[in-house]
Short mmCIF file of C-alpha atoms in Angstrom, two decimals:
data_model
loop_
_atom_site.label_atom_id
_atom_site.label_comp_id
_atom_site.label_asym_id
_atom_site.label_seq_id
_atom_site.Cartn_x
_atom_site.Cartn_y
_atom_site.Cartn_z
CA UNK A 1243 -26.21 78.67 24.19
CA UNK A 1244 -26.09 81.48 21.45
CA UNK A 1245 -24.15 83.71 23.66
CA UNK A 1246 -21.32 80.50 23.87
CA UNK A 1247 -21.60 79.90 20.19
CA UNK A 1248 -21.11 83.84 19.72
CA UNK A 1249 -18.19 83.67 22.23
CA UNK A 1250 -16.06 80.58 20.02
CA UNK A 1251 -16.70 82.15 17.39
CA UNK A 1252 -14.87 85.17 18.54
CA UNK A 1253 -12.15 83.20 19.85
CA UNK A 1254 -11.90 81.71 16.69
CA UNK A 1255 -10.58 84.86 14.69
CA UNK A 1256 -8.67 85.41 17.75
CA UNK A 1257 -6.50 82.17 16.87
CA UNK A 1258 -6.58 83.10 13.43
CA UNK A 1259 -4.94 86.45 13.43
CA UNK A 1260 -2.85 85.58 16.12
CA UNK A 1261 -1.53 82.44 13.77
CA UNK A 1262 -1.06 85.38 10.99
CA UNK A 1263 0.93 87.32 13.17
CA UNK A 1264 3.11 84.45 13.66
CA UNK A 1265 3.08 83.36 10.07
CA UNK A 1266 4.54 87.41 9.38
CA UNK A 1267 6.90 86.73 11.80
CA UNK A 1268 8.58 83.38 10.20
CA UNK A 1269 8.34 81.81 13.67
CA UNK A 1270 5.77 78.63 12.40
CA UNK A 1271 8.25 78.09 10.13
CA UNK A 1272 12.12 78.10 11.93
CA UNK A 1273 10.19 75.78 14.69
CA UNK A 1274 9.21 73.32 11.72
CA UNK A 1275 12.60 73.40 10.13
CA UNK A 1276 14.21 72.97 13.32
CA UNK A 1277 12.45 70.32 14.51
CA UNK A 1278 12.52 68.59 10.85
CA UNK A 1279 16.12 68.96 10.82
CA UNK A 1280 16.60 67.42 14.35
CA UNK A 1281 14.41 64.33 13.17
CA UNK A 1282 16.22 63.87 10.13
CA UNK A 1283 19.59 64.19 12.90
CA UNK A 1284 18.22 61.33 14.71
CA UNK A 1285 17.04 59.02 11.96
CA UNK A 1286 20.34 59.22 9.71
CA UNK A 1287 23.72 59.76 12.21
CA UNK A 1288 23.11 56.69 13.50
CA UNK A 1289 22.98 55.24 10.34
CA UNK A 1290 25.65 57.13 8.59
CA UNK A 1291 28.16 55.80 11.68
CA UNK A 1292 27.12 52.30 11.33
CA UNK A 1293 25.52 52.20 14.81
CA UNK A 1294 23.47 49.03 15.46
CA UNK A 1295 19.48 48.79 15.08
CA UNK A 1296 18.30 49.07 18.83
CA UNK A 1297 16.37 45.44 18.97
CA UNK A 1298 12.81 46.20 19.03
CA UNK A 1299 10.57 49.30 18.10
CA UNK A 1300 10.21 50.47 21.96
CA UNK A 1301 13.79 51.00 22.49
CA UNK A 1302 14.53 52.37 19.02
CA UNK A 1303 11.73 55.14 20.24
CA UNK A 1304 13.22 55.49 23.45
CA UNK A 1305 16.57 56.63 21.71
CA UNK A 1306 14.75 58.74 19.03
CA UNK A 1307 13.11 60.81 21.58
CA UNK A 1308 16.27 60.99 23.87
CA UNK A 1309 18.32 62.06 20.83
CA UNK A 1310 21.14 64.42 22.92
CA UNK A 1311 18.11 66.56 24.94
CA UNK A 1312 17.06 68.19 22.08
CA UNK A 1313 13.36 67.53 22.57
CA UNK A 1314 13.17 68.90 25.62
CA UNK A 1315 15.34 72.06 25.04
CA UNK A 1316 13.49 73.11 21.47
CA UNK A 1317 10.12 72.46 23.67
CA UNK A 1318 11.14 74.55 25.86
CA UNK A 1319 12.40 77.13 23.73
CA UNK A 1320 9.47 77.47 21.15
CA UNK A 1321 6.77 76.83 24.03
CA UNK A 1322 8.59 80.19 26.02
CA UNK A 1323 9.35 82.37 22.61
CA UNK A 1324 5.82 81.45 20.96
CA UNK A 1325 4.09 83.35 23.72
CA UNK A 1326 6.36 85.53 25.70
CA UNK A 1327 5.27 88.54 24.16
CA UNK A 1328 1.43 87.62 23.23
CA UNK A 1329 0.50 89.76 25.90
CA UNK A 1330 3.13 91.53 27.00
CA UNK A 1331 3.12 93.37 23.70
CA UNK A 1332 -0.02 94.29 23.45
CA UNK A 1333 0.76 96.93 26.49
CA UNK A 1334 4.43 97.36 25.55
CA UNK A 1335 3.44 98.46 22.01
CA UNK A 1336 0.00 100.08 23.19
CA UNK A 1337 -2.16 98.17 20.95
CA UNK A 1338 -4.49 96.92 23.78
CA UNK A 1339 -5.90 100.38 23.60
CA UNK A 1340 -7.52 98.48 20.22
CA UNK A 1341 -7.59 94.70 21.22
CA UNK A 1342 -8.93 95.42 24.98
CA UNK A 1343 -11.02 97.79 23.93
CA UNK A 1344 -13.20 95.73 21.32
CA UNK A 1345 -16.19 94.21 22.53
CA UNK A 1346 -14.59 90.97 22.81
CA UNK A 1347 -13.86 89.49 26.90
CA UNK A 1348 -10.96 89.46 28.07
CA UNK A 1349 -10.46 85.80 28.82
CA UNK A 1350 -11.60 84.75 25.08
CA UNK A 1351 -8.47 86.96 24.00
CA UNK A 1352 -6.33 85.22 26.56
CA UNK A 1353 -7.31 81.64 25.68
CA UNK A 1354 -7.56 82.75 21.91
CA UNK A 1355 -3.81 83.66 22.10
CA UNK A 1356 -2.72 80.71 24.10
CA UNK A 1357 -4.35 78.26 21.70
CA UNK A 1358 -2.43 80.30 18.58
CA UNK A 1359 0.42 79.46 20.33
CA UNK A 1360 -0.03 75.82 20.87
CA UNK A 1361 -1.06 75.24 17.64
CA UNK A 1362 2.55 75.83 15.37
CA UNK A 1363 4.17 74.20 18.13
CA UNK A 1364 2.20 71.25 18.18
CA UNK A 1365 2.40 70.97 14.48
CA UNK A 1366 6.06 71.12 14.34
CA UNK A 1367 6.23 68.28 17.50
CA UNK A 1368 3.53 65.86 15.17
CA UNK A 1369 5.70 65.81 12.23
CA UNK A 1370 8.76 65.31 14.26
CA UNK A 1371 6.97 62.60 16.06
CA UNK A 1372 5.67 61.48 12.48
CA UNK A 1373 9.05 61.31 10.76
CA UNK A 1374 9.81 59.20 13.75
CA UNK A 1375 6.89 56.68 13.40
CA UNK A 1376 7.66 56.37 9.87
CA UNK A 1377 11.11 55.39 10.75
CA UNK A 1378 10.04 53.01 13.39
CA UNK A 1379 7.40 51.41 10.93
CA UNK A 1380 9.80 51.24 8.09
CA UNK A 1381 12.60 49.17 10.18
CA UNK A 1382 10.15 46.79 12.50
CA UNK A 1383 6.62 46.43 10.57
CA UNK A 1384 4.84 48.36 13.69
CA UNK A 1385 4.46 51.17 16.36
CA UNK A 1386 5.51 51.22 19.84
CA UNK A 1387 2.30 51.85 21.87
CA UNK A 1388 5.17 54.16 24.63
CA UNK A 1389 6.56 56.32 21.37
CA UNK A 1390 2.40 57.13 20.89
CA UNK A 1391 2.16 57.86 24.69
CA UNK A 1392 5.12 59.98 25.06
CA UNK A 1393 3.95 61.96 21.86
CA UNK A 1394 0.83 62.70 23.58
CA UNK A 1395 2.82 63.34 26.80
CA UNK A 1396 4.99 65.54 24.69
CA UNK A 1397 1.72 67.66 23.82
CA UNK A 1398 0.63 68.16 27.38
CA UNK A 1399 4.05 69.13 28.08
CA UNK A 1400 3.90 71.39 25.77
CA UNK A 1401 0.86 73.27 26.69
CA UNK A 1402 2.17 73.60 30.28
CA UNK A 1403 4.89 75.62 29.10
CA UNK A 1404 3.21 77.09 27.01
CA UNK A 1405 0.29 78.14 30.05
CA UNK A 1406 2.91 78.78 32.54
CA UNK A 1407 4.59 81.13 29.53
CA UNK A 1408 1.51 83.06 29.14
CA UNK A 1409 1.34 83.76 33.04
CA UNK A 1410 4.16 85.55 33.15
CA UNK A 1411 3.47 87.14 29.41
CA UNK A 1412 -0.13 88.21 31.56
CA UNK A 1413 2.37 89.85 34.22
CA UNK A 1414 5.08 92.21 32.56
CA UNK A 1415 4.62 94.58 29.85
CA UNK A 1416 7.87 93.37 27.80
CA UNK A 1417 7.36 90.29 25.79
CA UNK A 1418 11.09 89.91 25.61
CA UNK A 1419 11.57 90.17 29.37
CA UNK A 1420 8.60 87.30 29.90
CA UNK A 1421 10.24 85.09 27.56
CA UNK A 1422 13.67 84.96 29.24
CA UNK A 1423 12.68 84.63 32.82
CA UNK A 1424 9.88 82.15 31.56
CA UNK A 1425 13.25 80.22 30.02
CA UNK A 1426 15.15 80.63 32.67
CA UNK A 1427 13.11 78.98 35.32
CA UNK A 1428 11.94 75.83 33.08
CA UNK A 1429 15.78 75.61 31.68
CA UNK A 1430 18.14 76.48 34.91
CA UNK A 1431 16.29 77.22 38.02
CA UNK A 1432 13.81 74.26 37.93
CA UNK A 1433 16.04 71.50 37.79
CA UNK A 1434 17.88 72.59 40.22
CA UNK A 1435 14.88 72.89 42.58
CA UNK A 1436 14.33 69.13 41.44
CA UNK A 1437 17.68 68.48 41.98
CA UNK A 1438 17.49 69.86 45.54
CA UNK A 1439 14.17 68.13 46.64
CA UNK A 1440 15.59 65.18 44.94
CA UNK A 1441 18.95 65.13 47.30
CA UNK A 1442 16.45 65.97 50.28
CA UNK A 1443 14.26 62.93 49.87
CA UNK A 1444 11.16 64.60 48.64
CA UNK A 1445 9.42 63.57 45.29
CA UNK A 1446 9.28 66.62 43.32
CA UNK A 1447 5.95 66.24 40.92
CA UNK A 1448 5.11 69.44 41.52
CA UNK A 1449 8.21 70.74 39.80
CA UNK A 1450 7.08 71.09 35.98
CA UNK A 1451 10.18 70.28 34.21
CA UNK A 1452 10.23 67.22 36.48
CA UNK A 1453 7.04 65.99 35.32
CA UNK A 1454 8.10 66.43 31.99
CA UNK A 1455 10.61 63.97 31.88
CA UNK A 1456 7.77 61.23 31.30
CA UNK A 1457 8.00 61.83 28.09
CA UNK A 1458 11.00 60.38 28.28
CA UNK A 1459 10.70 58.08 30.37
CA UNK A 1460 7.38 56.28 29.46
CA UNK A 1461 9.78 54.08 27.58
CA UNK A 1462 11.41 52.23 30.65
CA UNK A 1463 9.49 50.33 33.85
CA UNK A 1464 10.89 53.24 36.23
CA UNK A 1465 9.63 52.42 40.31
CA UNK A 1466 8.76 55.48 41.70
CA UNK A 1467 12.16 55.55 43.78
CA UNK A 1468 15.40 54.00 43.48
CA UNK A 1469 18.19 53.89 46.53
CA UNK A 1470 21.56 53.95 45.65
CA UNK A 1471 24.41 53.51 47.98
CA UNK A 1472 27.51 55.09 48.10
CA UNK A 1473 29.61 54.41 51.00
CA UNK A 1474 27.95 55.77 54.11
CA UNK A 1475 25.25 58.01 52.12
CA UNK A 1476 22.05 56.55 51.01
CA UNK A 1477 20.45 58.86 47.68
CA UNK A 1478 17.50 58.52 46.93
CA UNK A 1479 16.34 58.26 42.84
CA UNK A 1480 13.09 59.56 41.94
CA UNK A 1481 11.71 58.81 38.69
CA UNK A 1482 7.91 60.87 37.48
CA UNK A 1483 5.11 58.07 37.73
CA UNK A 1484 2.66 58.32 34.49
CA UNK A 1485 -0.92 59.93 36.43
CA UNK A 1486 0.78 61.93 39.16
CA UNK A 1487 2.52 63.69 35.80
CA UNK A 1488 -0.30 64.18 33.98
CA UNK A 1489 -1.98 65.58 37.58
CA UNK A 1490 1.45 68.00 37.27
CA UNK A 1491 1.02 68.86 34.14
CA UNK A 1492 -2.77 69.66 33.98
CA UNK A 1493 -2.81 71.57 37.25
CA UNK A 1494 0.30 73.82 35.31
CA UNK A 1495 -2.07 74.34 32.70
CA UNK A 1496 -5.15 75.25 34.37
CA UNK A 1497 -4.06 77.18 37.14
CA UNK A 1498 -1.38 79.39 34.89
CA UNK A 1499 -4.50 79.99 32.85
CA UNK A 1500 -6.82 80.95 35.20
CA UNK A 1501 -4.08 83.28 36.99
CA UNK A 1502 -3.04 84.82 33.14
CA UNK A 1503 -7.44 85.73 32.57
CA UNK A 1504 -7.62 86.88 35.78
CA UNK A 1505 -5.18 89.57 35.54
CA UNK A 1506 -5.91 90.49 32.41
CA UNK A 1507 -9.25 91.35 32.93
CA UNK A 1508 -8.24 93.48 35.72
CA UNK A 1509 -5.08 95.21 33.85
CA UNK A 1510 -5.52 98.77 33.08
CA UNK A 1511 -4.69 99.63 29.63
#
């Protein structure tokens, strides 16, 4: 029990100087602007063009978090930039000669990093989300249950980009090189994969961005699969059910983390 206690508390300067580093860095900060800005976006150019009130609280969050992709794309971007180099640099710049070399375990530093990362992230999501709630609460006296579910979604999401960042941060020794090709596959190459699978009749959970869309989509009473006719071709609709999502999303997380400790601790420095 002391050597656990010993262990978090370890892990817990870990998070702390890893949040410094991205405090010196200005990163905590451009996500929160951004995502401040793109709240502020969605709550007054609708107003400002006159556009009609959406009719109840559920479907004025369903447009708020739809607001032209930009959700999606900044988590994406700040979940793959956040943590692209957080291990990658320590053998690009040759400071795990220090940080490996301290009697701390390797895993604490991985998960220590990987929580430092999630952290400003998730911060900057809650007060987006917030500035959305008090919007919602301001023009129909209550919350949507769905806009609380799809922030929590949102989070998950989150940390399995985030996870399935650092895997590929725990493989290359170039943060910057980690980060693209971490972007690249969430952004390009895995909806097209869906898209594929999709066109072939095959429901693609396992497909990360895929599962992500729930966040979107918690709003609307989706069926797992729509068919849609067009002259002589049948296509099939697929639309991410809540659990099997969260199954997605989980497995993302705990799998790219146990792959990321696992060859760490064997990584020569």
């Amino acid at each position: 029990m002391a050597g656990a206690v010993e262990e978090l508390k370890k892990m817990a300067i870990v998070v702390r100087y890893e949040i410094l580093k991205h405090l010196r860095r200005k990163r905590i900060y451009v996500a929160i602007t951004v995502f401040m800005l793109t709240a502020l976006a969605c709550v007054l150019v609708p107003a400002y063009f006159n556009a009609p009130m959406p009719p109840d609280a559920r479907t004025f969050g369903a447009n708020y978090v739809n607001f032209l992709g930009i959700l999606e794309l900044m988590t994406i971007i700040c979940g793959t930039f956040f943590v692209g180099d957080a291990i990658a640099s320590e053998f690009e710049h040759k400071t795990a000669f220090i940080s490996f070399i301290n009697p701390v375990k390797r895993e604490v530093i991985v998960l220590g990093k990987y929580i430092a990362a999630f952290l400003p992230v998730a911060l900057a999501l809650s007060l987006y989300y917030l500035v959305g709630a008090v919007a919602m609460y301001t023009s129909y006296n209550e919350i949507s249950v769905r806009f609380i579910m799809s922030y929590l979604l949102e989070l998950l999401y989150l940390a399995s980009v985030i996870a399935f960042t650092m895997l590929f941060s725990s493989l290359f020794k170039r943060g910057i090189l980690a980060s693209i090709l971490s972007f690249i596959l969430l952004f390009l190459v895995f909806p097209i994969i869906s898209f594929i699978l999709v066109f072939a009749g095959i429901y693609p959970i396992a497909v990360l961005t895929f599962a992500g869309q729930i966040v979107t989509e918690i709003f609307m009473d989706y069926p797992m699969m729509e068919e849609i006719y067009t002259g002589h071709f049948t296509f099939r609709l697929y639309h991410p059910m809540l659990i099997d999502s969260i199954i997605s999303m989980l497995a993302y997380v705990v799998v790219s983390l146990v792959i990321s400790t696992i060859v760490v601790k064997f990584k020569e420095v």
